[in-house]
CSV table of C-alpha atoms in Angstrom, one decimal:
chain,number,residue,atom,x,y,z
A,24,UNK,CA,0.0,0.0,0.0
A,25,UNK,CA,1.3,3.3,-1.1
A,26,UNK,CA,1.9,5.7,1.7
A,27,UNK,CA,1.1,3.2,4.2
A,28,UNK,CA,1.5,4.9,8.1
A,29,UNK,CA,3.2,2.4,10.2
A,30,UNK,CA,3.0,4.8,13.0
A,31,UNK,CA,-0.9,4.4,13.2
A,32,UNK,CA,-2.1,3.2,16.8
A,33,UNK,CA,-4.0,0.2,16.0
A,34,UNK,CA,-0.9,-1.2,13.0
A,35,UNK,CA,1.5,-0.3,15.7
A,36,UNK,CA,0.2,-1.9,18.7
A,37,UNK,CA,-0.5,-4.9,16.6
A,38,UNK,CA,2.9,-5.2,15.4
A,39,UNK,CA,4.8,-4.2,18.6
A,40,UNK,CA,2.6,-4.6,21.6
A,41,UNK,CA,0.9,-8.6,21.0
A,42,UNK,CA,2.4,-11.2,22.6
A,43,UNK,CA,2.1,-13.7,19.3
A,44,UNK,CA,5.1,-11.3,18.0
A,45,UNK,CA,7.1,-10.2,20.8
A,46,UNK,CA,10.1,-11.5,19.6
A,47,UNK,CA,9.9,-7.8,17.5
A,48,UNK,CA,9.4,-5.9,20.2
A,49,UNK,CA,12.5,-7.3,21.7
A,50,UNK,CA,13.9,-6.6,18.5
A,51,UNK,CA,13.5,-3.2,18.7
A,52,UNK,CA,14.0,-2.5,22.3
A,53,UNK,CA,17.4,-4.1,22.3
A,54,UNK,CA,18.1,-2.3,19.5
A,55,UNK,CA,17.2,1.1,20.7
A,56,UNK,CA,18.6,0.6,23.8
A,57,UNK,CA,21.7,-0.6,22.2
A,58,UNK,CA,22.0,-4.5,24.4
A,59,UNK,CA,24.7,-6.9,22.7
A,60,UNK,CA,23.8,-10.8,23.0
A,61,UNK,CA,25.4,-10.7,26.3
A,62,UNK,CA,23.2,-8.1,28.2
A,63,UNK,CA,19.7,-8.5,25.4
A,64,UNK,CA,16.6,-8.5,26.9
A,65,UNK,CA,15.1,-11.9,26.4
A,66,UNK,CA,11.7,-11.6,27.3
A,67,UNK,CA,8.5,-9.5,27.6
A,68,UNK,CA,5.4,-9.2,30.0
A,69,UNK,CA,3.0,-6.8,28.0
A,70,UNK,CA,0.1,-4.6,30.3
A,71,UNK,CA,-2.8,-4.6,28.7
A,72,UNK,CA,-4.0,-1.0,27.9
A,73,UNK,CA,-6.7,-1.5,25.6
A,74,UNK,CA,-8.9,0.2,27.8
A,75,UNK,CA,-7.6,3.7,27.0
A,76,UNK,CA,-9.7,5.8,24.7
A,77,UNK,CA,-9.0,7.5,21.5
A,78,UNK,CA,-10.2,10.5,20.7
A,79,UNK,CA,-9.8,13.7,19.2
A,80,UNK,CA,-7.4,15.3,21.6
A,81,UNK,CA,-3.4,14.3,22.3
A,82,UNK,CA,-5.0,10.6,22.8
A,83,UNK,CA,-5.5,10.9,19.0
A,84,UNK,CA,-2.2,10.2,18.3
A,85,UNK,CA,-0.7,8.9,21.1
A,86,UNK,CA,-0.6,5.6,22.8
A,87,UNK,CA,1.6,3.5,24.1
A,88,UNK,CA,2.8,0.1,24.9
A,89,UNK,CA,3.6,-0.9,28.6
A,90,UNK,CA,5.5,-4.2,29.3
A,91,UNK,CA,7.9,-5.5,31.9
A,92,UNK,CA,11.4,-7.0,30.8
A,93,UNK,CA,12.6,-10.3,32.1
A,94,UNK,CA,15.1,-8.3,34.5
A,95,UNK,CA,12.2,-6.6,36.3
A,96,UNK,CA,13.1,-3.2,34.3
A,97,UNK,CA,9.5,-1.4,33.1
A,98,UNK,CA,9.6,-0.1,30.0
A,99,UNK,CA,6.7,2.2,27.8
A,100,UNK,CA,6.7,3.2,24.4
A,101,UNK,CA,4.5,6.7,23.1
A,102,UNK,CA,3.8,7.3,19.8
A,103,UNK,CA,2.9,10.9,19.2
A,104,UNK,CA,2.6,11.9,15.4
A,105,UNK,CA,0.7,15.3,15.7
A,106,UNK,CA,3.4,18.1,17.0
A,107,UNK,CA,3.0,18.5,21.0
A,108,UNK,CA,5.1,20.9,22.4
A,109,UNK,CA,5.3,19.6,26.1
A,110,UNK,CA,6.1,16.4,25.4
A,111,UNK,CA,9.0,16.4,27.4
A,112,UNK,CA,6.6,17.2,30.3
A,113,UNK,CA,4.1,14.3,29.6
A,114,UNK,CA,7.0,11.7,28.8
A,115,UNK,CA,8.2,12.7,32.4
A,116,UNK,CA,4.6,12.3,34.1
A,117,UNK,CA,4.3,9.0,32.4
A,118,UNK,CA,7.5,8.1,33.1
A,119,UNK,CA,6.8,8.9,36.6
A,120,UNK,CA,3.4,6.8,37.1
A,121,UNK,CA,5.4,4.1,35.5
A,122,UNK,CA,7.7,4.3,37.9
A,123,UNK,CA,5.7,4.8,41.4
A,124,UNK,CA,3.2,2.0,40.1
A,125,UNK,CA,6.0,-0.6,40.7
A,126,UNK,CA,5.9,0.1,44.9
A,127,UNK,CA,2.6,-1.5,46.9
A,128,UNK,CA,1.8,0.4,50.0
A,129,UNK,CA,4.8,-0.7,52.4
A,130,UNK,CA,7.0,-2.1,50.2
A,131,UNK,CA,10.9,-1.6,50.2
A,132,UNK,CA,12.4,0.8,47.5
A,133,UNK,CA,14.8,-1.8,47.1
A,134,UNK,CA,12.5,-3.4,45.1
A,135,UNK,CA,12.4,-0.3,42.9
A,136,UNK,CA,13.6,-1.6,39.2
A,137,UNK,CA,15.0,0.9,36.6
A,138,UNK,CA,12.0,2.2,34.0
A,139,UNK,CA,12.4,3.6,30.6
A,140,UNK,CA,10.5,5.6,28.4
A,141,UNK,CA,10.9,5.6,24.7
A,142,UNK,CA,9.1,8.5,22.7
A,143,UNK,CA,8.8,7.9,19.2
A,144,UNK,CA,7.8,11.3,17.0
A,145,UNK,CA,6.7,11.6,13.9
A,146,UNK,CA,7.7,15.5,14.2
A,147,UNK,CA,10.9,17.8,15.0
A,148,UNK,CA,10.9,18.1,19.0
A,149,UNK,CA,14.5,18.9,20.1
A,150,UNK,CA,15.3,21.8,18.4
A,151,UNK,CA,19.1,22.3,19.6
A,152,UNK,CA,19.7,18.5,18.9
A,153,UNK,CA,20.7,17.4,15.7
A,154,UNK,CA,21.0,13.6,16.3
A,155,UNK,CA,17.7,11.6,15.8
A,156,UNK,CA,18.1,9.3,19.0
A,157,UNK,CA,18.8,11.3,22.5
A,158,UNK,CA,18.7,9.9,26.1
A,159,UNK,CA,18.3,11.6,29.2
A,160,UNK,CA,19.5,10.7,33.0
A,161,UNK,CA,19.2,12.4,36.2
A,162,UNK,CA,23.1,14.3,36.3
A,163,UNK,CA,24.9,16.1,38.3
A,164,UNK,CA,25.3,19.7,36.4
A,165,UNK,CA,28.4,20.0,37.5
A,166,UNK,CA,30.4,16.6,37.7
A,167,UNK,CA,27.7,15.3,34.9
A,168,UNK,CA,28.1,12.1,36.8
A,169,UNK,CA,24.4,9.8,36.9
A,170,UNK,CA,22.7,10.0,40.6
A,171,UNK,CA,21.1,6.9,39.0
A,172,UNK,CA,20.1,4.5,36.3
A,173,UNK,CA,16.7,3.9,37.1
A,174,UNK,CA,15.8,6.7,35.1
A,175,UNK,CA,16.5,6.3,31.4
A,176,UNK,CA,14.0,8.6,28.6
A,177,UNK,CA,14.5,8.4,24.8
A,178,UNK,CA,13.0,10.7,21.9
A,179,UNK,CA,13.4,9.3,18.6
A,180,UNK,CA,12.9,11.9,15.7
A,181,UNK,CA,11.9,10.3,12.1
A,182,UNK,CA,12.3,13.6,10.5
A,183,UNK,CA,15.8,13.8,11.6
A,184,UNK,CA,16.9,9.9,10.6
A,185,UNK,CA,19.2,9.2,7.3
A,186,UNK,CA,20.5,6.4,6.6
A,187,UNK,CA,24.2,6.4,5.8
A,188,UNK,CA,25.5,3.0,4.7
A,189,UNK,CA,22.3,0.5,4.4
A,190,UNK,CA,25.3,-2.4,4.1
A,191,UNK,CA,26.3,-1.2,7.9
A,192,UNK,CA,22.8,-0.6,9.0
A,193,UNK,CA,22.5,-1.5,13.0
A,194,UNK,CA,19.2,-2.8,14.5
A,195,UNK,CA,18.2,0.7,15.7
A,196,UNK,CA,18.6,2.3,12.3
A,197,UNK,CA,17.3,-1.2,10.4
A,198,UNK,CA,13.2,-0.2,12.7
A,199,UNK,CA,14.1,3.7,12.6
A,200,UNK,CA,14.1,3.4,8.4
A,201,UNK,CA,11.1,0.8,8.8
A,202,UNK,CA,8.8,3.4,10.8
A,203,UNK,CA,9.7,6.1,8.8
A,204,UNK,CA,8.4,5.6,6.2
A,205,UNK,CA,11.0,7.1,4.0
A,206,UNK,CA,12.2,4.1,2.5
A,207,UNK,CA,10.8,1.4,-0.5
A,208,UNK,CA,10.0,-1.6,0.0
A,209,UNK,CA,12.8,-3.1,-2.2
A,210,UNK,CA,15.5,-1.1,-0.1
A,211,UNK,CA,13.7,-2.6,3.0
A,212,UNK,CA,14.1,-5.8,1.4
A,213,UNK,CA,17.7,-4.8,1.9
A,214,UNK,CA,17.6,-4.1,5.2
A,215,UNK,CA,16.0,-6.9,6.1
A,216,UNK,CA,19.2,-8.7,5.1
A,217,UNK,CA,21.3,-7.8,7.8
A,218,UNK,CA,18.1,-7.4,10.1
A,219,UNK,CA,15.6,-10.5,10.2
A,220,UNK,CA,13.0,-9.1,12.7
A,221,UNK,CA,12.3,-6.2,9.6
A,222,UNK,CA,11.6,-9.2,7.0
A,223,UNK,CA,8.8,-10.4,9.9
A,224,UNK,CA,7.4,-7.4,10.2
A,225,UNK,CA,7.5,-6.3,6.2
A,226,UNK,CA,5.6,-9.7,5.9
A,227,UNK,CA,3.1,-9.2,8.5
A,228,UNK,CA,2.5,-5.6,7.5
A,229,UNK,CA,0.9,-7.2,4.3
A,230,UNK,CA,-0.8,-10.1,6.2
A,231,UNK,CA,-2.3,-6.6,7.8
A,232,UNK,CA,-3.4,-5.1,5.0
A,233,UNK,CA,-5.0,-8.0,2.8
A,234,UNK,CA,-7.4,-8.0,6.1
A,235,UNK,CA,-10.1,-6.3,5.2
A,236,UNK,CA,-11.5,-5.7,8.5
A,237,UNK,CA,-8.3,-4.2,9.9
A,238,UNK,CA,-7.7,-2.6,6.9
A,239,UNK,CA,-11.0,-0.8,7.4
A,240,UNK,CA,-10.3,-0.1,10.7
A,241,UNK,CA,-6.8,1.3,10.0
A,242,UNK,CA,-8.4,3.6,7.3
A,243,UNK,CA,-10.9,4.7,10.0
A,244,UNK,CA,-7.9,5.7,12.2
A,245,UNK,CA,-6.3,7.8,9.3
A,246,UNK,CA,-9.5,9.8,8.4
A,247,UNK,CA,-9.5,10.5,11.9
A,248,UNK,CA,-5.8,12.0,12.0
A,249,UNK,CA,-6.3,13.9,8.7
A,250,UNK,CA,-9.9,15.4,10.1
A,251,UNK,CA,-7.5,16.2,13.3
A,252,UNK,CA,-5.5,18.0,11.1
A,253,UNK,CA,-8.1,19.6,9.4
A,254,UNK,CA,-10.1,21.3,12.3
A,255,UNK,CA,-7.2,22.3,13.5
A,256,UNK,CA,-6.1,24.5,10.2
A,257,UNK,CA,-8.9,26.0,10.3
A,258,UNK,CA,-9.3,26.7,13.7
A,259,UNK,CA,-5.8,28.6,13.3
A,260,UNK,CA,-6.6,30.0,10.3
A,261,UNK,CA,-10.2,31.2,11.3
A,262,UNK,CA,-8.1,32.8,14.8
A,263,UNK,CA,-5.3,34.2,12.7
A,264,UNK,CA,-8.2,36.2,10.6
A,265,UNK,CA,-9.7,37.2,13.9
A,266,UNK,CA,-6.8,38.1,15.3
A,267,UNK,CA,-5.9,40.4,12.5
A,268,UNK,CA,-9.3,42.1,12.4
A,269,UNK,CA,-9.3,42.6,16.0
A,270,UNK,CA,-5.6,44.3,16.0
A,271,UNK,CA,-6.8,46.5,12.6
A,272,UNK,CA,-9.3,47.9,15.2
A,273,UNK,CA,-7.1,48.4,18.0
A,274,UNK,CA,-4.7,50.2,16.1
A,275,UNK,CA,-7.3,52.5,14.4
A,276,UNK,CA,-9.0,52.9,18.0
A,277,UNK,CA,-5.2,53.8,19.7
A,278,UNK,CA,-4.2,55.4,16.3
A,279,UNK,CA,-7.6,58.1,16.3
A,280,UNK,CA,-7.1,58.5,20.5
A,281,UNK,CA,-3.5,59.4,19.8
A,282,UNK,CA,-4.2,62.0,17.6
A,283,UNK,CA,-7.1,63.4,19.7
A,284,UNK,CA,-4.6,63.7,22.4
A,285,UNK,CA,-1.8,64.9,20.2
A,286,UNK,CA,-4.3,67.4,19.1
A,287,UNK,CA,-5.5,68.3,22.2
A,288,UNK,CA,-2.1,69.0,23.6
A,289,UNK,CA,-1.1,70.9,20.8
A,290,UNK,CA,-4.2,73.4,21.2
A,291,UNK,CA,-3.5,73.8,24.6
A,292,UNK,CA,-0.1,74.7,23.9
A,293,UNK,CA,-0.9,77.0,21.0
A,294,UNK,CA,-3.0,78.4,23.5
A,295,UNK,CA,-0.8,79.0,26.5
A,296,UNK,CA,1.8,80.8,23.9
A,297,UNK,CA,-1.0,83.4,23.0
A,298,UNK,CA,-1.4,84.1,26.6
A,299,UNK,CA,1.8,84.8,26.8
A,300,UNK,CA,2.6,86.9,24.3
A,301,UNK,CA,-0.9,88.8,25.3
A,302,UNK,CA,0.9,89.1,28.8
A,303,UNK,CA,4.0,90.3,27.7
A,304,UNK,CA,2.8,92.9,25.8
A,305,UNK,CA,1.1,94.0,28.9
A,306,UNK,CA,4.4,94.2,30.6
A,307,UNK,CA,3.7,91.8,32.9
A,308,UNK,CA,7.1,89.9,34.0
A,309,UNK,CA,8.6,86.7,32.9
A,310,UNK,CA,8.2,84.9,35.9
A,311,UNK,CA,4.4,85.9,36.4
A,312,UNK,CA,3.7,85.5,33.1
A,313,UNK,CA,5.5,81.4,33.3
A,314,UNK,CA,3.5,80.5,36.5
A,315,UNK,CA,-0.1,82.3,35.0
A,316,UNK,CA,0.0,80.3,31.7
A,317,UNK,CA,1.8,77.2,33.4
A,318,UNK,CA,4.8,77.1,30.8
A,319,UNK,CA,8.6,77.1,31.8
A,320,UNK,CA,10.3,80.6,32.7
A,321,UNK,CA,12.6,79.3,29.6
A,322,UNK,CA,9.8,78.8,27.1
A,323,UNK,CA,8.8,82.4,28.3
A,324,UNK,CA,12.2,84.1,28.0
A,325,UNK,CA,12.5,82.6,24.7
A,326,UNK,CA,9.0,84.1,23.5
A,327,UNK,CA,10.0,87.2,24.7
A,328,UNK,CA,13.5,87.5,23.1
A,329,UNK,CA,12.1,85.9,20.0
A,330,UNK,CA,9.2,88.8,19.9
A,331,UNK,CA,11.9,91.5,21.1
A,332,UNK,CA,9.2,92.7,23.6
């Protein structure tokens, strides 16, 4: 299928978060997280979160896939693919549920296992990073040395991935260049060369769409996203248009009070000066003359040498 979104919830969660295929998801974790044969992960506990709804707010395009590792270490995957500023915020909160949830009242935080968040974005977050995978710990600002490793949170940019050299491809890259979407299916034939668990999921990603009931329902999910995107536009556009309307009338409402006032002041001015002048002419003095009309004894002097009274 041309075009096909492999970031939609319900293709994702069915690739990544079902139990019949969680040899991929281990697949990709080790990969992201960068474990050799020695230290892998070998096996995965999925929560169920089917429960969660989706609707037409940031649950539109996010969900996520919550699982415990065979080491005790919890681990949650987001997908977000509409643009959501605090994401950093939210992957924190998350993270920190995930975290707390492990404890039951009285328990021991020795008992406290390491969790990691993963954030997958289909948009441009870190704007002062140029890499496409970064990983944040709890530091020390100064020493930069880790207080501890139980906290552990990714953010994976697509817009940002290239691949360099597809015959050097590592696991990481081999799912990055699968979910982005940037690549054909002949060069992920490629891939999947050097990177088995991409040949699975290539082969079950047209299993998926030959179904027509998931295929409808992964359309459904799409026309929902684009109608997302749609009422959104034109909210913007519809407030930009308001917002340029209402600042047109501000400005001619301050631009007409300013000259009233401009004008105002300048009468009164105009009129002090004839005062003046009338005043001097009387020959009454300068400093009288200042204090009746309320200008400066200056502005008066001036008047008067100007006028050679």
């Amino acid at each position: 299928m041309e075009n096909f979104n492999r970031l939609n919830d319900l293709y994702f969660k069915k690739l990544l978060g079902d139990k019949k295929r969680k040899n991929l998801t281990l697949s990709f974790l080790n990969g992201i997280l960068n474990k050799d044969d020695e230290n892998c992960f070998t096996d995965i506990t999925f929560l169920d979160k089917d429960n969660e709804p989706l609707t037409l707010d940031g649950k539109l395009s996010k969900l996520d896939i919550r699982a415990d590792l065979n080491d005790g270490t919890q681990v949650d995957i987001e997908v977000q693919v509409c643009p959501f500023k605090l994401m950093a915020e939210r992957s924190l909160y998350y993270w920190s549920k995930m975290y707390s949830e492990q404890l039951e009242k009285g328990a021991e935080y020795k008992k406290l296992k390491k969790a990691i968040a993963i954030n997958l974005l289909a948009f441009d977050y870190l704007e002062d990073e140029q890499d496409w995978h970064n990983i944040y710990n709890l530091l020390n600002v100064k020493s930069h040395k880790k207080l501890t490793d139980h906290i552990e949170i990714h953010f994976l940019e697509l817009p940002k991935f290239t691949l360099k050299d597809m015959r050097k491809i590592r696991t990481s890259e081999a799912w990055i260049a699968y979910f982005s979407g940037k690549y054909s299916k002949e060069e992920l034939e490629e891939i999947a060369m050097t990177t088995p668990a991409i040949k699975e999921a290539v082969e079950f990603e047209d299993t998926f769409l030959q179904n027509k009931i998931e295929r409808r329902a992964y359309e459904q999910r799409e026309k929902a996203i684009r109608d997302y995107y749609s009422y959104m536009s034109a909210f913007k556009e519809e407030g930009l248009q308001q917002g340029l309307q209402q600042g047109l009338q501000q400005g001619l409402q301050k631009g007409l009070q300013k000259g009233l006032q401009q004008g105002l002041q300048q009468g009164r001015q105009e009129e002090k000066i004839k005062n003046a002048i009338n005043f001097l002419k009387l020959g009454i003095d300068v400093k009288t003359v200042a204090k009746g009309v309320k200008l400066s004894i200056n502005e008066v002097e001036q008047l008067k040498t100007k006028l050679n009274i």
